[in-house]
Coordinates of C-alpha atoms in Angstrom, one line a residue:
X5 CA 33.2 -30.4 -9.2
X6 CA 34.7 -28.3 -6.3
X7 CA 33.5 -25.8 -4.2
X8 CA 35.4 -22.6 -2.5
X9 CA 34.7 -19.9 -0.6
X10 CA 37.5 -17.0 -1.4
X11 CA 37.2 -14.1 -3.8
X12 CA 38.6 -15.7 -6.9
X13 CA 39.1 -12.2 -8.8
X14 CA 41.8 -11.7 -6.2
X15 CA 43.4 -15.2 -5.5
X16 CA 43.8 -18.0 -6.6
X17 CA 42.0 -21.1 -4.8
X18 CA 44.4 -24.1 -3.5
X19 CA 43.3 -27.2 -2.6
X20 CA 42.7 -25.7 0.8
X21 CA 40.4 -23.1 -0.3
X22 CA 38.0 -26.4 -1.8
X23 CA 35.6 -26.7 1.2
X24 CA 32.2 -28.9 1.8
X25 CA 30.5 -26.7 3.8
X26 CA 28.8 -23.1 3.4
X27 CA 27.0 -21.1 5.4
X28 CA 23.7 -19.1 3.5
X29 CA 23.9 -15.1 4.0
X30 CA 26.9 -15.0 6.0
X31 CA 29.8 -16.6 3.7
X32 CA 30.7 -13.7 1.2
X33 CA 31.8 -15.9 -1.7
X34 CA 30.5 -19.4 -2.8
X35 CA 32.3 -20.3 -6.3
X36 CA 32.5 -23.6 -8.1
X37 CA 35.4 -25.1 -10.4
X38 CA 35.5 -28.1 -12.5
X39 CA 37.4 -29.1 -15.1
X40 CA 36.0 -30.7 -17.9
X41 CA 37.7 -33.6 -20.5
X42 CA 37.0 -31.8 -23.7
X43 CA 35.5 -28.2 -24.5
X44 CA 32.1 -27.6 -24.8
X45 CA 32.0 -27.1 -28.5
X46 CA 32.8 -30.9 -28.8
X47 CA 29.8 -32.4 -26.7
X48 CA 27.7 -30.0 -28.5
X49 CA 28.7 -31.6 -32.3
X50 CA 27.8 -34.7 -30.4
X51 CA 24.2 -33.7 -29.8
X52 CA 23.8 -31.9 -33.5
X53 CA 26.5 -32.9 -35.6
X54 CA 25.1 -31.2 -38.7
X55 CA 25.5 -27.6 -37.3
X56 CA 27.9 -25.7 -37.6
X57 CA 30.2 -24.4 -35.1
X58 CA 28.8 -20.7 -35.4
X59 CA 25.3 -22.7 -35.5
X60 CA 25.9 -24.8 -32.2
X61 CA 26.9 -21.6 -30.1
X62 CA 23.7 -20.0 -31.6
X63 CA 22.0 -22.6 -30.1
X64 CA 23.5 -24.6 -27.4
X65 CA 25.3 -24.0 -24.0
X66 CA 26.0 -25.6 -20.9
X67 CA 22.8 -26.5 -18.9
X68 CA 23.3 -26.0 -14.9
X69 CA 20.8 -28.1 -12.7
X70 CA 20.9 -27.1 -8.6
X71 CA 19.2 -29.8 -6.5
X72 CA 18.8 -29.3 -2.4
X73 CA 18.1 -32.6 -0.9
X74 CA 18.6 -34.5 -4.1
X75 CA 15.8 -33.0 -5.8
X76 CA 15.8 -31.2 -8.8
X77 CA 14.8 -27.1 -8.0
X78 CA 16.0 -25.1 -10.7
X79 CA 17.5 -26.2 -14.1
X80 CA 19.2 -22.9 -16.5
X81 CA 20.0 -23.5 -20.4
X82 CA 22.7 -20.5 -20.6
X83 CA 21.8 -18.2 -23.0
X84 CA 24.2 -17.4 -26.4
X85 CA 25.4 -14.5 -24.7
X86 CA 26.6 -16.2 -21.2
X87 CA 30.6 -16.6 -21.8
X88 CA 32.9 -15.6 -24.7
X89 CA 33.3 -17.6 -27.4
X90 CA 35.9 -19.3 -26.2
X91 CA 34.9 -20.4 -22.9
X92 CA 33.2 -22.8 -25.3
X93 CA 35.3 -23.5 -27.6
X94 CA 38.8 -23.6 -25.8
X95 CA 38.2 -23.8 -22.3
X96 CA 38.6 -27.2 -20.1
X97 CA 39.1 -25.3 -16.7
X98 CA 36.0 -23.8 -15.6
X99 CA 36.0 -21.6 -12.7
X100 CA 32.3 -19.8 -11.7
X101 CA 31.3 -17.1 -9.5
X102 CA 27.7 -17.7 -7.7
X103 CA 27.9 -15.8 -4.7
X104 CA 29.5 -12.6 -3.9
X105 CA 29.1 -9.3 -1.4
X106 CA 28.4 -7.1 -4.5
X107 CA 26.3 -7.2 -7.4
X108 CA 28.4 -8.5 -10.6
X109 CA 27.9 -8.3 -13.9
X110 CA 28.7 -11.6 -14.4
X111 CA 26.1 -14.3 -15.8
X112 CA 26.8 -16.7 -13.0
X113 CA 26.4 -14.1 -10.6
X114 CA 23.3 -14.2 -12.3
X115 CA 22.2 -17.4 -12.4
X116 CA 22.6 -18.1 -8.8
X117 CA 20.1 -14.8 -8.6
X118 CA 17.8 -16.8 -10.6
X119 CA 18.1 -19.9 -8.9
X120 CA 17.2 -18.1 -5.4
X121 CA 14.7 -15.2 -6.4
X122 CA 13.3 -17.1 -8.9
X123 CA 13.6 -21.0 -9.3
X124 CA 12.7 -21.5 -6.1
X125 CA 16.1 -22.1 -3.9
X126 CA 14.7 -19.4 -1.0
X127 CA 11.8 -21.6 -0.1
X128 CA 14.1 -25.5 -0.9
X129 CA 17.0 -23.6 1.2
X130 CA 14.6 -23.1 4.4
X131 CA 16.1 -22.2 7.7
X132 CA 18.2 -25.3 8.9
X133 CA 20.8 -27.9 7.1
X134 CA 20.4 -29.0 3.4
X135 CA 22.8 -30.6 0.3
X136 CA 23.1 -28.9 -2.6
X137 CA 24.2 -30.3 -5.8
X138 CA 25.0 -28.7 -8.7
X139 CA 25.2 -30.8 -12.4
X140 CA 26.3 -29.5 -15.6
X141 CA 25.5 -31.0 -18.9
X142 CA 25.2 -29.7 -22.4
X143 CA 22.0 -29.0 -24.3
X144 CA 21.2 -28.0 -27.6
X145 CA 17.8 -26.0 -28.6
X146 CA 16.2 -26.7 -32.1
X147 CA 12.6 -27.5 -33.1
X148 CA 13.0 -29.6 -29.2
X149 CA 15.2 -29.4 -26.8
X150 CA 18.0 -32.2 -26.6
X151 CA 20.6 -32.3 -23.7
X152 CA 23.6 -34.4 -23.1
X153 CA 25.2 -36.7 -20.9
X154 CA 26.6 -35.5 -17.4
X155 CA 29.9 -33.5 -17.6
X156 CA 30.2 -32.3 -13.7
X157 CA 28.4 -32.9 -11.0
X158 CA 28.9 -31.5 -7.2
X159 CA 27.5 -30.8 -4.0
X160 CA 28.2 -28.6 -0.7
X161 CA 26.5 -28.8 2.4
X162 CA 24.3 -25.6 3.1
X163 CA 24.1 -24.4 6.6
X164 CA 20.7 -21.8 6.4
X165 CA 20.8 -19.9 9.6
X166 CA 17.6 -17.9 11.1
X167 CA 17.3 -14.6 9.3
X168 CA 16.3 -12.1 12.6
X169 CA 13.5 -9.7 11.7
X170 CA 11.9 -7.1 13.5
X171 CA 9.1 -8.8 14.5
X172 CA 7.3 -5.2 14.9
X173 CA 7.1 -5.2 11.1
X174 CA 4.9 -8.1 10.6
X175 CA 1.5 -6.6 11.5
X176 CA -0.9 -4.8 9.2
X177 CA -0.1 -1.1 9.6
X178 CA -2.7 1.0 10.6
X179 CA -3.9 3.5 7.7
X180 CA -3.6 7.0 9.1
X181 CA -5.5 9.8 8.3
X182 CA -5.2 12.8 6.1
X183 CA -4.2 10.6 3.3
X184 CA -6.5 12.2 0.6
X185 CA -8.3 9.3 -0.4
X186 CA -11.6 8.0 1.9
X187 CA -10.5 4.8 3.5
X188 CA -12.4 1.7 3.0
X189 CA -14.6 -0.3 5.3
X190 CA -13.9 -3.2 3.0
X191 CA -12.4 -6.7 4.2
X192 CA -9.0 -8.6 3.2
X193 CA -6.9 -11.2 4.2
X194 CA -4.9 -10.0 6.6
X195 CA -2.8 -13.5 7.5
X196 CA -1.4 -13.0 3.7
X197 CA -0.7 -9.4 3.7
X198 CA 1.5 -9.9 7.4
X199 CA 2.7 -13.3 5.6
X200 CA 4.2 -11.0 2.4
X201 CA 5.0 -8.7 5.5
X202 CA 7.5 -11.2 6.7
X203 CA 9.2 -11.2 3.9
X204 CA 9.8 -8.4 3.3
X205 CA 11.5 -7.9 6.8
X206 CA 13.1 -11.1 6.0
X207 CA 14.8 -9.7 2.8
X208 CA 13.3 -12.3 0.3
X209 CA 11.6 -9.4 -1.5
X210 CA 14.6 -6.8 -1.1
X211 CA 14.3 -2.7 -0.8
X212 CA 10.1 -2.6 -1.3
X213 CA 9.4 0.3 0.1
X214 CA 5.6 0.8 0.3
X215 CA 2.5 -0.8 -1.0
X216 CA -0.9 0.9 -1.7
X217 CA -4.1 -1.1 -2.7
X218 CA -7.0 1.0 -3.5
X219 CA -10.4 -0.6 -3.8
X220 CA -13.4 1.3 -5.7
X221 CA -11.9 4.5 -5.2
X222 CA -11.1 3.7 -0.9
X223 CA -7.5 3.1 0.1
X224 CA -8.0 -0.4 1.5
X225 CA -4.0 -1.4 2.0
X226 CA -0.7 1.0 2.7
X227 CA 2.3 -0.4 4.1
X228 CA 5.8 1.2 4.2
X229 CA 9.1 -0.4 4.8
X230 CA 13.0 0.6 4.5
X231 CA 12.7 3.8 6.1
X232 CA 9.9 5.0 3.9
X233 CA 6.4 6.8 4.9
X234 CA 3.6 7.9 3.4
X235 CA 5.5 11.6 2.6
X236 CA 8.7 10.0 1.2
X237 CA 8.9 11.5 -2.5
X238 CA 10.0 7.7 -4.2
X239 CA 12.0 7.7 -7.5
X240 CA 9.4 5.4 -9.6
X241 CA 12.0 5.4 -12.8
X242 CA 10.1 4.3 -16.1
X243 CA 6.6 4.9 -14.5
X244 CA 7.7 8.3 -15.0
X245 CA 7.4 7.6 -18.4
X246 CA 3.3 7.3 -18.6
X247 CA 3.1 10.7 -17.3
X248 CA 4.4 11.4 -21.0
X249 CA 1.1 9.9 -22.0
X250 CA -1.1 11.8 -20.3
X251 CA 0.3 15.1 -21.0
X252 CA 0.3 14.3 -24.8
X253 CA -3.2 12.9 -24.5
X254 CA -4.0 16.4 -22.7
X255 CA -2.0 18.4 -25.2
X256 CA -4.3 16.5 -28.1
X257 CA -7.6 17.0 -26.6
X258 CA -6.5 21.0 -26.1
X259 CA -5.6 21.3 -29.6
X260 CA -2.3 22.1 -29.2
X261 CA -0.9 19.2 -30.9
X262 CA -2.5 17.6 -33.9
X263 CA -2.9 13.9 -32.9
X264 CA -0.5 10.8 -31.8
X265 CA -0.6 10.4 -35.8
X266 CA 1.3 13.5 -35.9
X267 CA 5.0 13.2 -38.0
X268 CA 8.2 13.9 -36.2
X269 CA 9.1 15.9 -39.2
X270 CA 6.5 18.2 -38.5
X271 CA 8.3 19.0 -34.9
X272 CA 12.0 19.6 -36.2
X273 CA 13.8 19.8 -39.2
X274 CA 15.2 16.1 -39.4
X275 CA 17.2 17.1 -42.1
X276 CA 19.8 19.4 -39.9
X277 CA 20.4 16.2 -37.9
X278 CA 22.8 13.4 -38.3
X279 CA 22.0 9.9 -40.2
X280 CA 18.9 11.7 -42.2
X281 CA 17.1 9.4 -44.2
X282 CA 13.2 9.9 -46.0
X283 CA 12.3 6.8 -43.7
X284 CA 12.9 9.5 -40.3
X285 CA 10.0 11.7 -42.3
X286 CA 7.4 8.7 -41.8
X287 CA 8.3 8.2 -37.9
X288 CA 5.0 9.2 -35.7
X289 CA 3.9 10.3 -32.8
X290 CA 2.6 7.2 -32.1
X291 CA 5.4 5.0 -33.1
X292 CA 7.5 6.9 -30.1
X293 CA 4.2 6.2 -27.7
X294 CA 4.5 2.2 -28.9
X295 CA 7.9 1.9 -29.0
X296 CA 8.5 1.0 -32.5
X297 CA 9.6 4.1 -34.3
X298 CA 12.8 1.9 -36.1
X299 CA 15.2 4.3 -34.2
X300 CA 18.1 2.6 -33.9
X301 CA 17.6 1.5 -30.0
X302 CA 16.9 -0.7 -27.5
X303 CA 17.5 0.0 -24.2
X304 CA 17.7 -4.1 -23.6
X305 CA 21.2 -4.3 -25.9
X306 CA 23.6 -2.7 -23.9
X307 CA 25.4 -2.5 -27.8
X308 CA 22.8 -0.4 -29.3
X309 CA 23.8 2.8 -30.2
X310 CA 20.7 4.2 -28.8
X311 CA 20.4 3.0 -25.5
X312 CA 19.8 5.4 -23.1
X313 CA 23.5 4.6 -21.1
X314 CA 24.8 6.5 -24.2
X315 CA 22.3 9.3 -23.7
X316 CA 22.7 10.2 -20.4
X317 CA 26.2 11.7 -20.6
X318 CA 25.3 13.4 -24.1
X319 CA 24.8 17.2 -23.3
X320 CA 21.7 17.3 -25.1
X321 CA 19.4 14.1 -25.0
X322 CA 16.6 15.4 -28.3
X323 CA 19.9 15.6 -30.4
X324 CA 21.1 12.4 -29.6
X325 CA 18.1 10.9 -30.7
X326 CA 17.2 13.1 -33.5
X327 CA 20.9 11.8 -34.7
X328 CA 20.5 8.4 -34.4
X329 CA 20.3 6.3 -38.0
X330 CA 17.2 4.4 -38.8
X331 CA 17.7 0.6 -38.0
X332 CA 16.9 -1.8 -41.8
X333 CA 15.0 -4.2 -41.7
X334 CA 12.0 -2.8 -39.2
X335 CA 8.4 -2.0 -39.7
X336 CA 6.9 1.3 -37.9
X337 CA 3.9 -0.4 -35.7
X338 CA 5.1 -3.4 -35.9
X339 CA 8.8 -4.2 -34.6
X340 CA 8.9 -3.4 -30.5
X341 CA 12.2 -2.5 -29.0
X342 CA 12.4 -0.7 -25.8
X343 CA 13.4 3.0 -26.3
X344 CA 13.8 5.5 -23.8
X345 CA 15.2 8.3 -25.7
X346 CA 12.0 8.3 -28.0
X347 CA 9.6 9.2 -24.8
X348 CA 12.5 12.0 -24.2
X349 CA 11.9 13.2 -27.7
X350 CA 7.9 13.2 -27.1
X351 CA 8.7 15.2 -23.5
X352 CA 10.8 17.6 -25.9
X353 CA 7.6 18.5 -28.2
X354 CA 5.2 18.8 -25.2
X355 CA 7.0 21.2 -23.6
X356 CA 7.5 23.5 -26.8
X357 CA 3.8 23.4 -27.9
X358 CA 1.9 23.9 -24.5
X359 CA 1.5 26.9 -22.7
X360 CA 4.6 27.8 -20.0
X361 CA 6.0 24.4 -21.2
X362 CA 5.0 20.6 -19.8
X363 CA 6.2 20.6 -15.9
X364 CA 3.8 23.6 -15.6
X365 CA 1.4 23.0 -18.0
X366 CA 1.2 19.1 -16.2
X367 CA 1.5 20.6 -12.7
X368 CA -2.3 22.6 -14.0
X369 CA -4.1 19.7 -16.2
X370 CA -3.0 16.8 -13.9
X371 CA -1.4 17.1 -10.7
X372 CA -3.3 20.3 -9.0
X373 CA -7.0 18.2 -10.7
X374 CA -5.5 15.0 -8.5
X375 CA -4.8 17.1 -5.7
X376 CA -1.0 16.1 -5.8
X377 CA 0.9 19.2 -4.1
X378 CA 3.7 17.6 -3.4
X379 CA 6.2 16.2 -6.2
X380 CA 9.6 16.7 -7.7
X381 CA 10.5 16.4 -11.3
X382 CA 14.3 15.8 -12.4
X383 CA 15.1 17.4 -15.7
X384 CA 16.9 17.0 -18.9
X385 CA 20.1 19.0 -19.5
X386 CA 17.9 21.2 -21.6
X387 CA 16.4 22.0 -18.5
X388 CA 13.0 20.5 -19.6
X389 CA 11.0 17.9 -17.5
X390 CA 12.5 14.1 -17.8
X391 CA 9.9 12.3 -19.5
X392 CA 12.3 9.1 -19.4
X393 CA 11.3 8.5 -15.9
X394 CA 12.1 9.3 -12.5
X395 CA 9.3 12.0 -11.0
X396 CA 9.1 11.6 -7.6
X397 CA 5.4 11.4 -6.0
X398 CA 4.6 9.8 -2.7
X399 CA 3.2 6.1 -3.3
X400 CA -0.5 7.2 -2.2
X401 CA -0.4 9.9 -4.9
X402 CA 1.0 6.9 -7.6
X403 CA -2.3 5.6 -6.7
X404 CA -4.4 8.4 -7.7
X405 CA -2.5 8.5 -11.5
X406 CA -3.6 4.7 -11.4
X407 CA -7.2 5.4 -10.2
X408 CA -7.5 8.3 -12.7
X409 CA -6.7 5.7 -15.3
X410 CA -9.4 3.1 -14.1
X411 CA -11.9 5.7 -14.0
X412 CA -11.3 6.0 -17.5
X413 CA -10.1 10.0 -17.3
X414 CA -12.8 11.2 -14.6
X415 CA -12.1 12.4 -11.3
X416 CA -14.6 13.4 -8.6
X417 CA -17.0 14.6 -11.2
X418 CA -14.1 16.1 -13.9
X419 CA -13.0 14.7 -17.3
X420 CA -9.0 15.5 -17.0
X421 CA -8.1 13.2 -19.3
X422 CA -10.4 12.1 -22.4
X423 CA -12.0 8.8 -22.2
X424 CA -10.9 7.2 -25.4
X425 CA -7.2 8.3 -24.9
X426 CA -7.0 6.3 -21.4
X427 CA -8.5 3.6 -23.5
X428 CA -6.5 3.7 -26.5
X429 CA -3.2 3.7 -23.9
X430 CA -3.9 1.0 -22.3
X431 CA -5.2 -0.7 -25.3
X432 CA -3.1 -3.8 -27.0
X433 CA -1.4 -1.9 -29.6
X434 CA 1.5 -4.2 -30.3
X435 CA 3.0 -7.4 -29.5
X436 CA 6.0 -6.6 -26.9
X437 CA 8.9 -8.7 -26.7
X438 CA 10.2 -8.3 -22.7
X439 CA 7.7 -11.1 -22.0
X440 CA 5.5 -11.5 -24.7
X441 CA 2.4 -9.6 -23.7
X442 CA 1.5 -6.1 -25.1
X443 CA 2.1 -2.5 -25.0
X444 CA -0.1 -0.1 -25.2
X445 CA 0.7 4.2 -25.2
X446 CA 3.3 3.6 -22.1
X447 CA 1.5 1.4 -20.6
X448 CA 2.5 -2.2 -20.4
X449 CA -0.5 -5.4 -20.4
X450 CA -0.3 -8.7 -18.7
X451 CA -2.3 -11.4 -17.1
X452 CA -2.0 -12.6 -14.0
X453 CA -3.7 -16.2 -13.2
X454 CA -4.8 -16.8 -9.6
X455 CA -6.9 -19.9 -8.5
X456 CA -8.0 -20.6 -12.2
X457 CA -9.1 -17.0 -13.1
X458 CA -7.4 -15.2 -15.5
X459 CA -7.0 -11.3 -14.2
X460 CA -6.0 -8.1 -17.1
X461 CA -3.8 -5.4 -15.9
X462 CA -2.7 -2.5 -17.8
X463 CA 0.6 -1.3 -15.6
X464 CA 3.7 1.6 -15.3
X465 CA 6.4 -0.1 -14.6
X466 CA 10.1 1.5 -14.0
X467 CA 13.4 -0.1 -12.5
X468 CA 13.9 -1.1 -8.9
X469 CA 10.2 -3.1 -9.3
X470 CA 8.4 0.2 -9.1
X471 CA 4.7 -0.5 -10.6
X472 CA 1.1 0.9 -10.8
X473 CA -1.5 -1.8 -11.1
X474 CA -4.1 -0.8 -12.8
X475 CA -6.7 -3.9 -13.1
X476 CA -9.6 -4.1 -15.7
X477 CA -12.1 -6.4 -14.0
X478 CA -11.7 -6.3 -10.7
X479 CA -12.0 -2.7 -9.2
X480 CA -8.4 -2.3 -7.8
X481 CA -5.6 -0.1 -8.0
X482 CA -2.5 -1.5 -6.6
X483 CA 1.0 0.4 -6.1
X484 CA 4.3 -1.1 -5.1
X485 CA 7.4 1.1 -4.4
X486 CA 10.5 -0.7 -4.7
X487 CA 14.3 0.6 -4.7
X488 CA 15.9 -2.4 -6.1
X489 CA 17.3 -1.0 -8.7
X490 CA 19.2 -3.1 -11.5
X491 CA 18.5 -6.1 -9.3
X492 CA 17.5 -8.8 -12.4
X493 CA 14.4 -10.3 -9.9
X494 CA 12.8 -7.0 -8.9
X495 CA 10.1 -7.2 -11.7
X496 CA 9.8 -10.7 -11.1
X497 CA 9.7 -10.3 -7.1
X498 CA 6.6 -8.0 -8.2
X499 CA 4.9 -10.3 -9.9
X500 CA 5.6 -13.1 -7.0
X501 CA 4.4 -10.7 -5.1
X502 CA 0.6 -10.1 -6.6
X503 CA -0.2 -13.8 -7.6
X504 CA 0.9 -15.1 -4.3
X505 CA 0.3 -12.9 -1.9
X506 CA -1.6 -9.7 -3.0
X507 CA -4.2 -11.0 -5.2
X508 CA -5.1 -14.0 -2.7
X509 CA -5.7 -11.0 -0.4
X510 CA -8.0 -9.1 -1.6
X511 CA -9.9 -11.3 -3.9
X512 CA -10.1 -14.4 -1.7
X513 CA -12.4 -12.5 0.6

């Protein structure tokens, strides 16, 4: 295995170009090329030779190992869709991008992403000299996995510079007043908020903005970074989508809309749309709320017909929905896939059946209650709020919607939302399949484990990293505001984030 250091999509390397030595954040391009005695197909027969072809590429790959210092850091099994076919099948020569000055679409783009951000290669890679080797071997994933014998194997000297920080971010910032919440008197471990601090400044968690930790109603934490401040207006993405909750859980309670059980029949005539089948008539309010209406989409197949990419250029975003088929094969409440357009749909009947439509009628039942004056919606093409995400609140505000939530619907004295709604959306109503946990009515669940306790959070959560923390035992709110949009590790920086820095923070005092 070689190693080079030019932009491959533009030239092609020489034996020149093959160098030993790289230098960490400043080198542009860091690619590897090796060439292999036989395609990949054929080592996999080796390891299953009962499967088929179209059976072995279902289930096998090349696995990529990354060692620094001759131990073993990160290990990948490529996933079915990593390569065309044949790159497996026909391909000897094997030439892969890891590093380059702009984001690719590219799984080995990827990978390298994965190694650093999440296997890992940050904290082996520390500032100073390392090795790193990279081996490549083929596995195969039935009831066990099986891998092969070695078919490449390389390594590179790393040089890691010192990253320069402004050492004036590192400090805990001081909460200023006038925030709107009381501020709290309560303790916290300072050393690991200025630690999570650092990196931040550093760049290992990229573009997080701010952070907000509320404890028993008190702001107890706010940092901002990148520019922001406490009155930057920050594009939260999907958390925009559990405001779609809310103003259907207000719409309920206020009799304007029947219940979540409602039919989407009885909202438009389904039959003037496109792909009309009886199965549309049983599709529920509900079913839109949990993400398992059988539309056909999923906004985590870029080849679904309903992902929202293929909405957002439509010129009206209800009928593209409305016109999409119903997918075989799927149960209503049972089957999740991901589904933006739905929660568009659900903005779409709020807005017809409340009073002066949903941005005012939520500005009156839910923002002017939290004391929120200052906000900016973005809107459909039909003009109507965009439930799919993207209000804009300051990340102090986020923290109220989250508060409102763990105060199950009461605020200073007032029931704005009903009790058993916040309950029932952040409830377990079905098995999601991003990570295995559960969804509830826009409102993800997950458990975070931090010295031996196990800790339930109901969350938002929208692109870039942007969450609202919303904790069921422990009496915090948490709020992080991140811009790292389409970056694969920002929900995974998040969750680095609260089990080794934030939660250590605040609980281990």
């Amino acid at each position: 295995m070689s190693f080079s250091k030019i932009d491959v999509s533009k030239n092609q390397p020489t034996s020149k170009d093959y160098l030993k030595n790289f230098t960490l954040n400043k080198d542009e391009f860091l690619n590897i090329h090796f060439t292999l005695e036989k395609p990949l197909i054929q080592s996999l027969q080796l390891l299953a030779p009962k499967l088929t072809e179209v059976e072995l590429l279902e289930k096998g790959s090349f696995q990529f190992s990354f060692l620094v210092d001759g131990e073993i850091v990160y290990v990948e099994n490529l996933n079915k869709g990593a390569g065309l076919k044949a790159f497996k099948t026909e391909q000897v020569n094997h030439r892969i991008q890891l590093v380059t000055p702009k984001q690719l679409d590219y799984w080995g783009w990827f990978m390298w992403l994965k190694f650093m951000k999440l296997g890992g290669g940050q904290d082996a890679l520390s500032e100073g000299n390392h090795s790193l080797g990279i081996e490549v071997r083929p596995y195969i994933k039935q009831d066990t996995l099986k891998v092969g014998t070695l078919l490449a194997k390389g390594n590179i000297n790393i040089e890691v510079p010192k990253i320069p920080i402004d050492k004036s971010l590192i400090p805990i910032q001081k909460i200023q007043p006038n925030s709107g919440w009381e501020i709290s008197k309560d303790n916290f471990d300072s050393n690991k908020i200025e630690a999570l601090n650092k990196k931040i400044a550093e760049g290992r968690f990229e573009n997080i903005n701010g952070i907000v930790v509320i404890k028993e109603n008190k702001l107890l934490i706010e940092e901002y970074f990148n520019g922001e401040t406490r009155d930057s207006l920050h594009d939260p993405r999907s958390v925009g989508k559990s405001i779609a909750s809310t103003m259907l859980g207000i719409a309920i309670e206020e009799n304007f809309i029947k219940n979540e059980n409602a039919l989407l029949k009885d909202f438009y005539n389904l039959k003037s749309y496109k792909n009309y089948s009886k199965e549309k008539d049983s599709v529920t309010l509900k079913s839109l709320l949990t993400m398992n209406s059988k539309f056909l989409g999923d906004d985590s197949d870029y080849n679904s017909p309903g992902n929202e990419e293929n909405m957002y250029p439509t010129k009206n975003w209800v009928k593209f929905t409305l016109d999409l088929p119903i997918q075989k094969g799927k149960v209503i409440g049972e089957d999740f896939a991901y589904f933006t357009a739905g929660v568009v749909v659900l903005g779409d009947i709020i807005n017809k059946y409340v009073p002066k439509g949903l941005v005012s009628y939520a500005d009156e039942k839910l923002f002017t209650p939290l004391g929120i004056t200052n906000y900016q919606w973005e809107y459909t093409p039909q003009k109507v709020g965009n439930t799919a995400g993207g209000i804009r609140l300051r990340a102090v505000d986020f923290a109220k919607y989250g508060q409102l939530y763990k105060n199950k619907g009461l605020w200073y004295g007032k029931q704005i939302l009903n009790k058993k709604w916040v309950e029932k959306s952040l409830d377990e109503q079905i098995k999601q399949s991003v990570d295995g946990d559960s969804y509830g009515y826009l409102f993800w669940n997950k458990t975070y484990e931090y010295n031996n306790k196990e800790y339930q959070v109901s969350f938002c959560s929208g692109n870039g990293g942007n969450k609202i923390f919303i904790f069921k035992d422990i009496p915090f709110v948490v709020v992080i505001t991140s811009s790292a949009y389409n970056n694969p590790s920002a929900h995974a920086n998040a969750d680095k984030m609260m089990i080794e820095y934030m939660l250590p923070a605040i609980i281990g005092k």
